[in-house]
N, CA and C atoms as an extended XYZ file, in Angstrom:
333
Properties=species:S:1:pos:R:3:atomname:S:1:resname:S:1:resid:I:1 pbc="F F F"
N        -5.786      -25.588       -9.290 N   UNK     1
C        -7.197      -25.465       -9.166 CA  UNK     1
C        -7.739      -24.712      -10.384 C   UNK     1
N        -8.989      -25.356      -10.842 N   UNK     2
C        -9.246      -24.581      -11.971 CA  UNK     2
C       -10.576      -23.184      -11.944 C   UNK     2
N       -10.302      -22.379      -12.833 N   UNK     3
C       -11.236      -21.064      -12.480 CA  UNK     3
C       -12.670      -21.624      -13.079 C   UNK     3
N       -13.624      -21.002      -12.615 N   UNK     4
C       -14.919      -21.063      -12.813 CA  UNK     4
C       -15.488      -19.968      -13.962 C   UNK     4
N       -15.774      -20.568      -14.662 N   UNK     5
C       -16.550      -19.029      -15.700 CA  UNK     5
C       -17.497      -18.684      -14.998 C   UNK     5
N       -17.756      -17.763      -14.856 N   UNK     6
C       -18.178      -16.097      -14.078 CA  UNK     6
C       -19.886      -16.924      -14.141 C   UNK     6
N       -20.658      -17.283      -15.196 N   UNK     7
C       -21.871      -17.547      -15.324 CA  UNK     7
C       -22.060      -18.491      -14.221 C   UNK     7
N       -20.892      -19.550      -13.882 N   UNK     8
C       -21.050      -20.968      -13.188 CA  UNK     8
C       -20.510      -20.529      -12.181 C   UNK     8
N       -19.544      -19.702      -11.657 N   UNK     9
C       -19.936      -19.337      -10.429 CA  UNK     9
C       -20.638      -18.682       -9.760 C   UNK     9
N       -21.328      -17.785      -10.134 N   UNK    10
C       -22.878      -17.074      -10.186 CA  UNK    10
C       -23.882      -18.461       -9.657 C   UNK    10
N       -23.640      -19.214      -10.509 N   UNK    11
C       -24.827      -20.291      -10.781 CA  UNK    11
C       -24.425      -21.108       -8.790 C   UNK    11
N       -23.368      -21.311       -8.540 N   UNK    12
C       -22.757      -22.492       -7.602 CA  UNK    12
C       -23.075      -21.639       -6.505 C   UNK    12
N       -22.857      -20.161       -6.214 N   UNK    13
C       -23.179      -19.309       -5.393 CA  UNK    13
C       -24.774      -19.298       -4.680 C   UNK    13
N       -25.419      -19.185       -5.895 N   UNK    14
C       -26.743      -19.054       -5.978 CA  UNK    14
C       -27.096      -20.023       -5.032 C   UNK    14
N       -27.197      -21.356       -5.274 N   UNK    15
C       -27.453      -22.246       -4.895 CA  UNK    15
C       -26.650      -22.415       -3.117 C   UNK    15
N       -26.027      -22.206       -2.973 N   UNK    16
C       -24.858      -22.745       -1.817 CA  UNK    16
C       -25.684      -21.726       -1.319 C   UNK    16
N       -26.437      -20.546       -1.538 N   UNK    17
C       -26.569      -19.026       -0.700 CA  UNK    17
C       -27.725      -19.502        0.390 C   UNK    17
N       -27.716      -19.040        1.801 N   UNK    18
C       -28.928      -19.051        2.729 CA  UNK    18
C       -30.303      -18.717        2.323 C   UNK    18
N       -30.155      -17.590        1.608 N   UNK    19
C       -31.509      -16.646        1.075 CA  UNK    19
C       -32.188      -17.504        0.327 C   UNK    19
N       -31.857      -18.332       -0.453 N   UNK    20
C       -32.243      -18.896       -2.039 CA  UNK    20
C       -32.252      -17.774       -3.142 C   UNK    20
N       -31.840      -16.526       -2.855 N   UNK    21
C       -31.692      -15.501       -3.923 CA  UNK    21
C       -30.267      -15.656       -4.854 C   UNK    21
N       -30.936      -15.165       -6.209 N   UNK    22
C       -29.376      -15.402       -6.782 CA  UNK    22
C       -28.492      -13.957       -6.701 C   UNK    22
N       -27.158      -14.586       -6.405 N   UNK    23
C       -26.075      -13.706       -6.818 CA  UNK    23
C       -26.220      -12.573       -8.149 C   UNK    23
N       -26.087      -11.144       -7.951 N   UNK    24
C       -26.168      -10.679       -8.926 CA  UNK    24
C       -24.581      -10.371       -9.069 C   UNK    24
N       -24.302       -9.696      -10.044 N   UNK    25
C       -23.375       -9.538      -11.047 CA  UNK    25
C       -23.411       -7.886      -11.692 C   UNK    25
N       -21.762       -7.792      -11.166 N   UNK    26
C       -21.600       -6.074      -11.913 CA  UNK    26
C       -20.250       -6.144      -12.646 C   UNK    26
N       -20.532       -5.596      -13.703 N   UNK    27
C       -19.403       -5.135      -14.154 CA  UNK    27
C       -18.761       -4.036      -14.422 C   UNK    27
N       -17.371       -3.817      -13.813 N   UNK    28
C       -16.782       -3.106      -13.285 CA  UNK    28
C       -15.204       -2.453      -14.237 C   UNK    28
N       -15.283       -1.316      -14.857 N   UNK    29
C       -14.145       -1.180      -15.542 CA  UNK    29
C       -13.128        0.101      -15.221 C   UNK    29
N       -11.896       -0.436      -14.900 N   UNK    30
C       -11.137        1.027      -14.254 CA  UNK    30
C        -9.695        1.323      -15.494 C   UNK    30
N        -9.438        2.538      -15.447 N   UNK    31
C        -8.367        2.983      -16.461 CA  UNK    31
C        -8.112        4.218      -16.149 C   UNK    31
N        -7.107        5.075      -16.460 N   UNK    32
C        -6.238        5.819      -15.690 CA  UNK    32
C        -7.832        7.055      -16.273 C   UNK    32
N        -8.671        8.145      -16.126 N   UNK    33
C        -8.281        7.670      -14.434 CA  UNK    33
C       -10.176        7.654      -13.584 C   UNK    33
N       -10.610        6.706      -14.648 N   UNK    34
C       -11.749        6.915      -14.039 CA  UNK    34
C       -12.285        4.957      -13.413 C   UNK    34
N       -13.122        5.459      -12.943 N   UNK    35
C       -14.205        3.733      -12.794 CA  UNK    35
C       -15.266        3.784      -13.506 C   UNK    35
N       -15.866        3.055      -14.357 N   UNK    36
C       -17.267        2.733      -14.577 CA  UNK    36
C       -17.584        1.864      -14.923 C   UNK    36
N       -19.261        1.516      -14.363 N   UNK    37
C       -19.623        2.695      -14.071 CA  UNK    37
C       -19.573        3.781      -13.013 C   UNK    37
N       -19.682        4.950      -12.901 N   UNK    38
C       -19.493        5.612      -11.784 CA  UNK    38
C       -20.393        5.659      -10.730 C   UNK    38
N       -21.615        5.349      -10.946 N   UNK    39
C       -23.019        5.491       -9.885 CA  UNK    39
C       -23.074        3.831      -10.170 C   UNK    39
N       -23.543        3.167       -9.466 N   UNK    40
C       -23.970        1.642       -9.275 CA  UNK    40
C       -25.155        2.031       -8.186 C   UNK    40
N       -26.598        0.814       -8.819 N   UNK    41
C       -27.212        0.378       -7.704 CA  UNK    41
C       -28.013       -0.659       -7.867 C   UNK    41
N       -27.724       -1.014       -6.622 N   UNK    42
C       -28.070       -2.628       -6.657 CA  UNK    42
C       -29.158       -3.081       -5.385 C   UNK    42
N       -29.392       -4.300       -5.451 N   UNK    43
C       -30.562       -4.920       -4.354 CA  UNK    43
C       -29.387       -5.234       -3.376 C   UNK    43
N       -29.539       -5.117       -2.096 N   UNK    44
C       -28.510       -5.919       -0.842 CA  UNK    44
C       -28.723       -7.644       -1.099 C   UNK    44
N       -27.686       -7.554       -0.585 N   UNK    45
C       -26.988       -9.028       -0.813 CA  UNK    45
C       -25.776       -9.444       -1.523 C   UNK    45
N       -25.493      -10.745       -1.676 N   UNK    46
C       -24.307      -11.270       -2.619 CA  UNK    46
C       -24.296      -10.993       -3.996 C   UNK    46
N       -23.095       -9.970       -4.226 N   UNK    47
C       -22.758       -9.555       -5.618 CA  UNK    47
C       -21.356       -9.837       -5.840 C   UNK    47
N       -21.253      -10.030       -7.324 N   UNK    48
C       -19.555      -11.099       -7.452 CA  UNK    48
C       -19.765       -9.136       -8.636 C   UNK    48
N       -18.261       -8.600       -8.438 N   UNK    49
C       -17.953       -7.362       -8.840 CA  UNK    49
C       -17.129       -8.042      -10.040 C   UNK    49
N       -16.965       -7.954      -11.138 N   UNK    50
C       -15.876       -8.409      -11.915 CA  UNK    50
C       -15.678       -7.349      -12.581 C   UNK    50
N       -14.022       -6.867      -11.975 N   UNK    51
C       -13.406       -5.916      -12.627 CA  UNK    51
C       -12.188       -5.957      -13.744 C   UNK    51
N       -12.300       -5.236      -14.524 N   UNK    52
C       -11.666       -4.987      -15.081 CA  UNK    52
C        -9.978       -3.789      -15.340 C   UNK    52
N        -9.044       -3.932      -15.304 N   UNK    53
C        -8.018       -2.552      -15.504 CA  UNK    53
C        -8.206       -2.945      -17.401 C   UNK    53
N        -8.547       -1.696      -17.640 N   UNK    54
C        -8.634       -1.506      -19.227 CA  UNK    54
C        -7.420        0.133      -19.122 C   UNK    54
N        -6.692       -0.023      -18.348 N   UNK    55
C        -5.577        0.978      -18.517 CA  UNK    55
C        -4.419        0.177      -18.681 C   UNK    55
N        -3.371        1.653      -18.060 N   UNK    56
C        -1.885        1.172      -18.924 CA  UNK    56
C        -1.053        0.795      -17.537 C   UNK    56
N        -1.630        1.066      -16.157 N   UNK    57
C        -0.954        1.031      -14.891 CA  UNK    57
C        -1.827       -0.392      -14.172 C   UNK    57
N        -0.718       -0.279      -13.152 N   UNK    58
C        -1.933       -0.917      -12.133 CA  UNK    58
C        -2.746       -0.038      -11.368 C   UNK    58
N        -3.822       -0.792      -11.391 N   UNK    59
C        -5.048       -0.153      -10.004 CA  UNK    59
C        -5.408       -1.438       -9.247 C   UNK    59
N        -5.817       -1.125       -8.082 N   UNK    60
C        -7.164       -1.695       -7.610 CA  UNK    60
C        -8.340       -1.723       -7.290 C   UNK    60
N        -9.625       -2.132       -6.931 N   UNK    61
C       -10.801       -1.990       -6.906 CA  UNK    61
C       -11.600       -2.117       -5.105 C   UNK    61
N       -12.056       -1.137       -4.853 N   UNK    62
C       -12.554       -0.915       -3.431 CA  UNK    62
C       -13.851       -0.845       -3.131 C   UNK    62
N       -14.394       -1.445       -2.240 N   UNK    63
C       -15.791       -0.946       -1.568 CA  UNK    63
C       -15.876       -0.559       -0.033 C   UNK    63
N       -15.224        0.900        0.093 N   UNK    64
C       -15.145        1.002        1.422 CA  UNK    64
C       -15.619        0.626        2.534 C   UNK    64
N       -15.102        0.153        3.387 N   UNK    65
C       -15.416       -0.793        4.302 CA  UNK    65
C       -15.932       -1.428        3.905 C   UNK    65
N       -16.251       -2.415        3.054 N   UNK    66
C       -16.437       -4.023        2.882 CA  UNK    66
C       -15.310       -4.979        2.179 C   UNK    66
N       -14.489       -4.338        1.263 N   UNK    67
C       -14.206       -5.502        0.826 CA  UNK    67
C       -13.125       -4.957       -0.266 C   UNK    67
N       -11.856       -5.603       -0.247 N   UNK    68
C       -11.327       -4.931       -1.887 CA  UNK    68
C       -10.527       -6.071       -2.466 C   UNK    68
N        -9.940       -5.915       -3.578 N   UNK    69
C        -9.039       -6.530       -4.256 CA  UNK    69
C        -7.858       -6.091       -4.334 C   UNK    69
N        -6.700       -7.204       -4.727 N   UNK    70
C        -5.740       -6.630       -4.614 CA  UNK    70
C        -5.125       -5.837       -5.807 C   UNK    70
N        -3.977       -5.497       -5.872 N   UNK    71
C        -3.547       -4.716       -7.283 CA  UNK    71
C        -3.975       -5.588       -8.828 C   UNK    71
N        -4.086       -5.028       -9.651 N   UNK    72
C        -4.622       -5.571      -11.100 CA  UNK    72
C        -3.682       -5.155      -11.847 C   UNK    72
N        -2.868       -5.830      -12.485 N   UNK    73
C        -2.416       -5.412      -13.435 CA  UNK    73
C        -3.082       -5.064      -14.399 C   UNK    73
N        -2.122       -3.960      -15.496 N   UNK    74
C        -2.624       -3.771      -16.447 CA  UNK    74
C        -3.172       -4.539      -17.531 C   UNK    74
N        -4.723       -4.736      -17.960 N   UNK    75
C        -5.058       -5.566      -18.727 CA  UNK    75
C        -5.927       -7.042      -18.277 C   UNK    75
N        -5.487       -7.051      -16.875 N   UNK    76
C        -6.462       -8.275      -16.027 CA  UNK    76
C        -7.710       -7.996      -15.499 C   UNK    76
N        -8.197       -9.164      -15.400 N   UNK    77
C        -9.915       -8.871      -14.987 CA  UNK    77
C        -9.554       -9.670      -13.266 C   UNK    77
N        -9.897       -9.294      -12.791 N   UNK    78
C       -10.660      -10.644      -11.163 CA  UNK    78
C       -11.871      -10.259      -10.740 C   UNK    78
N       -12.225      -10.913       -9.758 N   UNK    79
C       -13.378      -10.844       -9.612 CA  UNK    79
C       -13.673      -10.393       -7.985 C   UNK    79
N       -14.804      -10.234       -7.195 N   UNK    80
C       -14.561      -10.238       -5.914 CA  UNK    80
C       -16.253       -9.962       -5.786 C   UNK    80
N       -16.360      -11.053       -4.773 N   UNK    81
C       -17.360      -11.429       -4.107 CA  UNK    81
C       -18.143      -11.004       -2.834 C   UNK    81
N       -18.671       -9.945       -2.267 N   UNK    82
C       -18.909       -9.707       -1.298 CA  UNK    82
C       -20.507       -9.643       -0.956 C   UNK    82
N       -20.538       -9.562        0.594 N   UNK    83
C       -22.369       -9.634        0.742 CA  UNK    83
C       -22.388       -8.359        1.356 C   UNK    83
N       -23.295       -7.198        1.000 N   UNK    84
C       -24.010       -5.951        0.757 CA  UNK    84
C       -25.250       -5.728        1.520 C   UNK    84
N       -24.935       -4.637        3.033 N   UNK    85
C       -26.240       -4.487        3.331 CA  UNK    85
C       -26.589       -3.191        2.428 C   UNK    85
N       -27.885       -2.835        3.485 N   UNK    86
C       -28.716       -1.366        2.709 CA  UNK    86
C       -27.341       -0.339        2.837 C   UNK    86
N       -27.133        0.325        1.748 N   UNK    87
C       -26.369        1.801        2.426 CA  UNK    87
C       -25.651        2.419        1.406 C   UNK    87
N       -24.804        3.706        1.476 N   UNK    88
C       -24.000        3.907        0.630 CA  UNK    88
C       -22.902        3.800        0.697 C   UNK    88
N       -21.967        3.297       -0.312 N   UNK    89
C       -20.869        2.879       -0.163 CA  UNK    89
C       -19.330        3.417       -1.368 C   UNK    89
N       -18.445        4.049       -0.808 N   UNK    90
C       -17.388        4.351       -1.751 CA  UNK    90
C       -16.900        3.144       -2.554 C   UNK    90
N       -17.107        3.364       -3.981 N   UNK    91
C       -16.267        2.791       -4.796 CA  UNK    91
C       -14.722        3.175       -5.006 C   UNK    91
N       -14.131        2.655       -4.605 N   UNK    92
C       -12.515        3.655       -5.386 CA  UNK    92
C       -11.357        2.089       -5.618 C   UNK    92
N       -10.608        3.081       -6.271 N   UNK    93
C        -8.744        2.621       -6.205 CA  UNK    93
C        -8.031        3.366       -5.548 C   UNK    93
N        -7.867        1.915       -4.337 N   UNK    94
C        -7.126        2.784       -2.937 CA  UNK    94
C        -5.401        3.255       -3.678 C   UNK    94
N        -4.966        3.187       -4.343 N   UNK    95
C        -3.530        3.093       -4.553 CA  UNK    95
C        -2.939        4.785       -4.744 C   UNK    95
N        -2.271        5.318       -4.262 N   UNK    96
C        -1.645        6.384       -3.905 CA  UNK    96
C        -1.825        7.373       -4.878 C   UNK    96
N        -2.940        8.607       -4.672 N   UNK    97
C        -3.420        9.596       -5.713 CA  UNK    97
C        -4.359        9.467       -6.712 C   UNK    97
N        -4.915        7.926       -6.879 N   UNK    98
C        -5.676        7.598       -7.950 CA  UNK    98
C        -6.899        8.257       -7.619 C   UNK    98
N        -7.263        8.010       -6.332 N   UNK    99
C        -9.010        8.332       -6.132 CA  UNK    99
C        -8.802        9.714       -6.145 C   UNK    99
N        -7.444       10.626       -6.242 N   UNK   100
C        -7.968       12.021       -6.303 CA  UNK   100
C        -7.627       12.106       -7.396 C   UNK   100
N        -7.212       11.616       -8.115 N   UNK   101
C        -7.375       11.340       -9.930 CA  UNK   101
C        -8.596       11.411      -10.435 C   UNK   101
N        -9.255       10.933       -9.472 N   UNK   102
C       -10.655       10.714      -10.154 CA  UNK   102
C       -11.358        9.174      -10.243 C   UNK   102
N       -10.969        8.748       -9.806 N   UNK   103
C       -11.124        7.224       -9.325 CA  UNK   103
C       -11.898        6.518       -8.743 C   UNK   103
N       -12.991        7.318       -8.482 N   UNK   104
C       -14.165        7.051       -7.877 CA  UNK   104
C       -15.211        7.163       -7.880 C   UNK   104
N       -15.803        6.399       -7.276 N   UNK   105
C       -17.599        6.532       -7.363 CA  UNK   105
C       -18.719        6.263       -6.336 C   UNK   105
N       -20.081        5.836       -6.662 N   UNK   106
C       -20.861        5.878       -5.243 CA  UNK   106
C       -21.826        4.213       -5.675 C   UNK   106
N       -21.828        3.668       -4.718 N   UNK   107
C       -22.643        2.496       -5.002 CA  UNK   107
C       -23.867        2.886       -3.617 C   UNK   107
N       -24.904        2.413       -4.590 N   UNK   108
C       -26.141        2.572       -2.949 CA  UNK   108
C       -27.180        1.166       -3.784 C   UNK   108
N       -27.059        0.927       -2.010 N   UNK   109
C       -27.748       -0.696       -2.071 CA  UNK   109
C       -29.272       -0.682       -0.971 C   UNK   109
N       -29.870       -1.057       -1.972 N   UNK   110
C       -31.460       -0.782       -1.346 CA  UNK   110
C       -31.578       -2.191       -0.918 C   UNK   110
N       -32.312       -2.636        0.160 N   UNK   111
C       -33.009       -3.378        0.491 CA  UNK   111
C       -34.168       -4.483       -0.249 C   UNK   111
């Protein structure tokens, strides 16, 4: 199966979505031992997160209680798609000591 560039699946989302609103788009970069950005905020709804590990380990990428990805190797991007009500929400890398590394952050999604 072939991957979608990030613009065209944005674009296929948009369209397929109930709301008629488009998908927004964040970009997301983690490395030993921070995330950023560290504060995110966004409108509620469907946002495609495309992260990045720009470190030397693996991490992964979290939105507490909604949604995460799995491990990233070092140097890979993926992406992850989730729908966002109003609220605040932990950003982290669940993986053992990272988020008290420093690994984290706060996303708040307005209405």
């Amino acid at each position: 199966m072939r991957k979608l560039p990030l613009a065209l699946a944005l674009l296929v989302a948009a369209a397929c979505g109930g709301s008629g609103s488009p998908a927004s788009a964040q970009n997301v970069t983690m490395k030993e031992w921070e995330i950023k950005p560290t504060q995110l905020q966004l409108k509620a709804g469907t946002v495609t997160f495309a992260v990045k590990n720009g470190g030397a380990i693996e991490h992964d990428f979290a939105v507490e209680g909604v949604g995460k990805l799995d491990t990233l190797p070092a140097g890979e991007s993926k992406r992850l798609t989730l729908t966002l009500a109003p609220g605040t929400y932990a950003i982290l890398c669940t993986l053992a000591g990272h988020k008290e590394a420093g690994m984290h952050g706060t996303l708040v999604v307005s209405p």
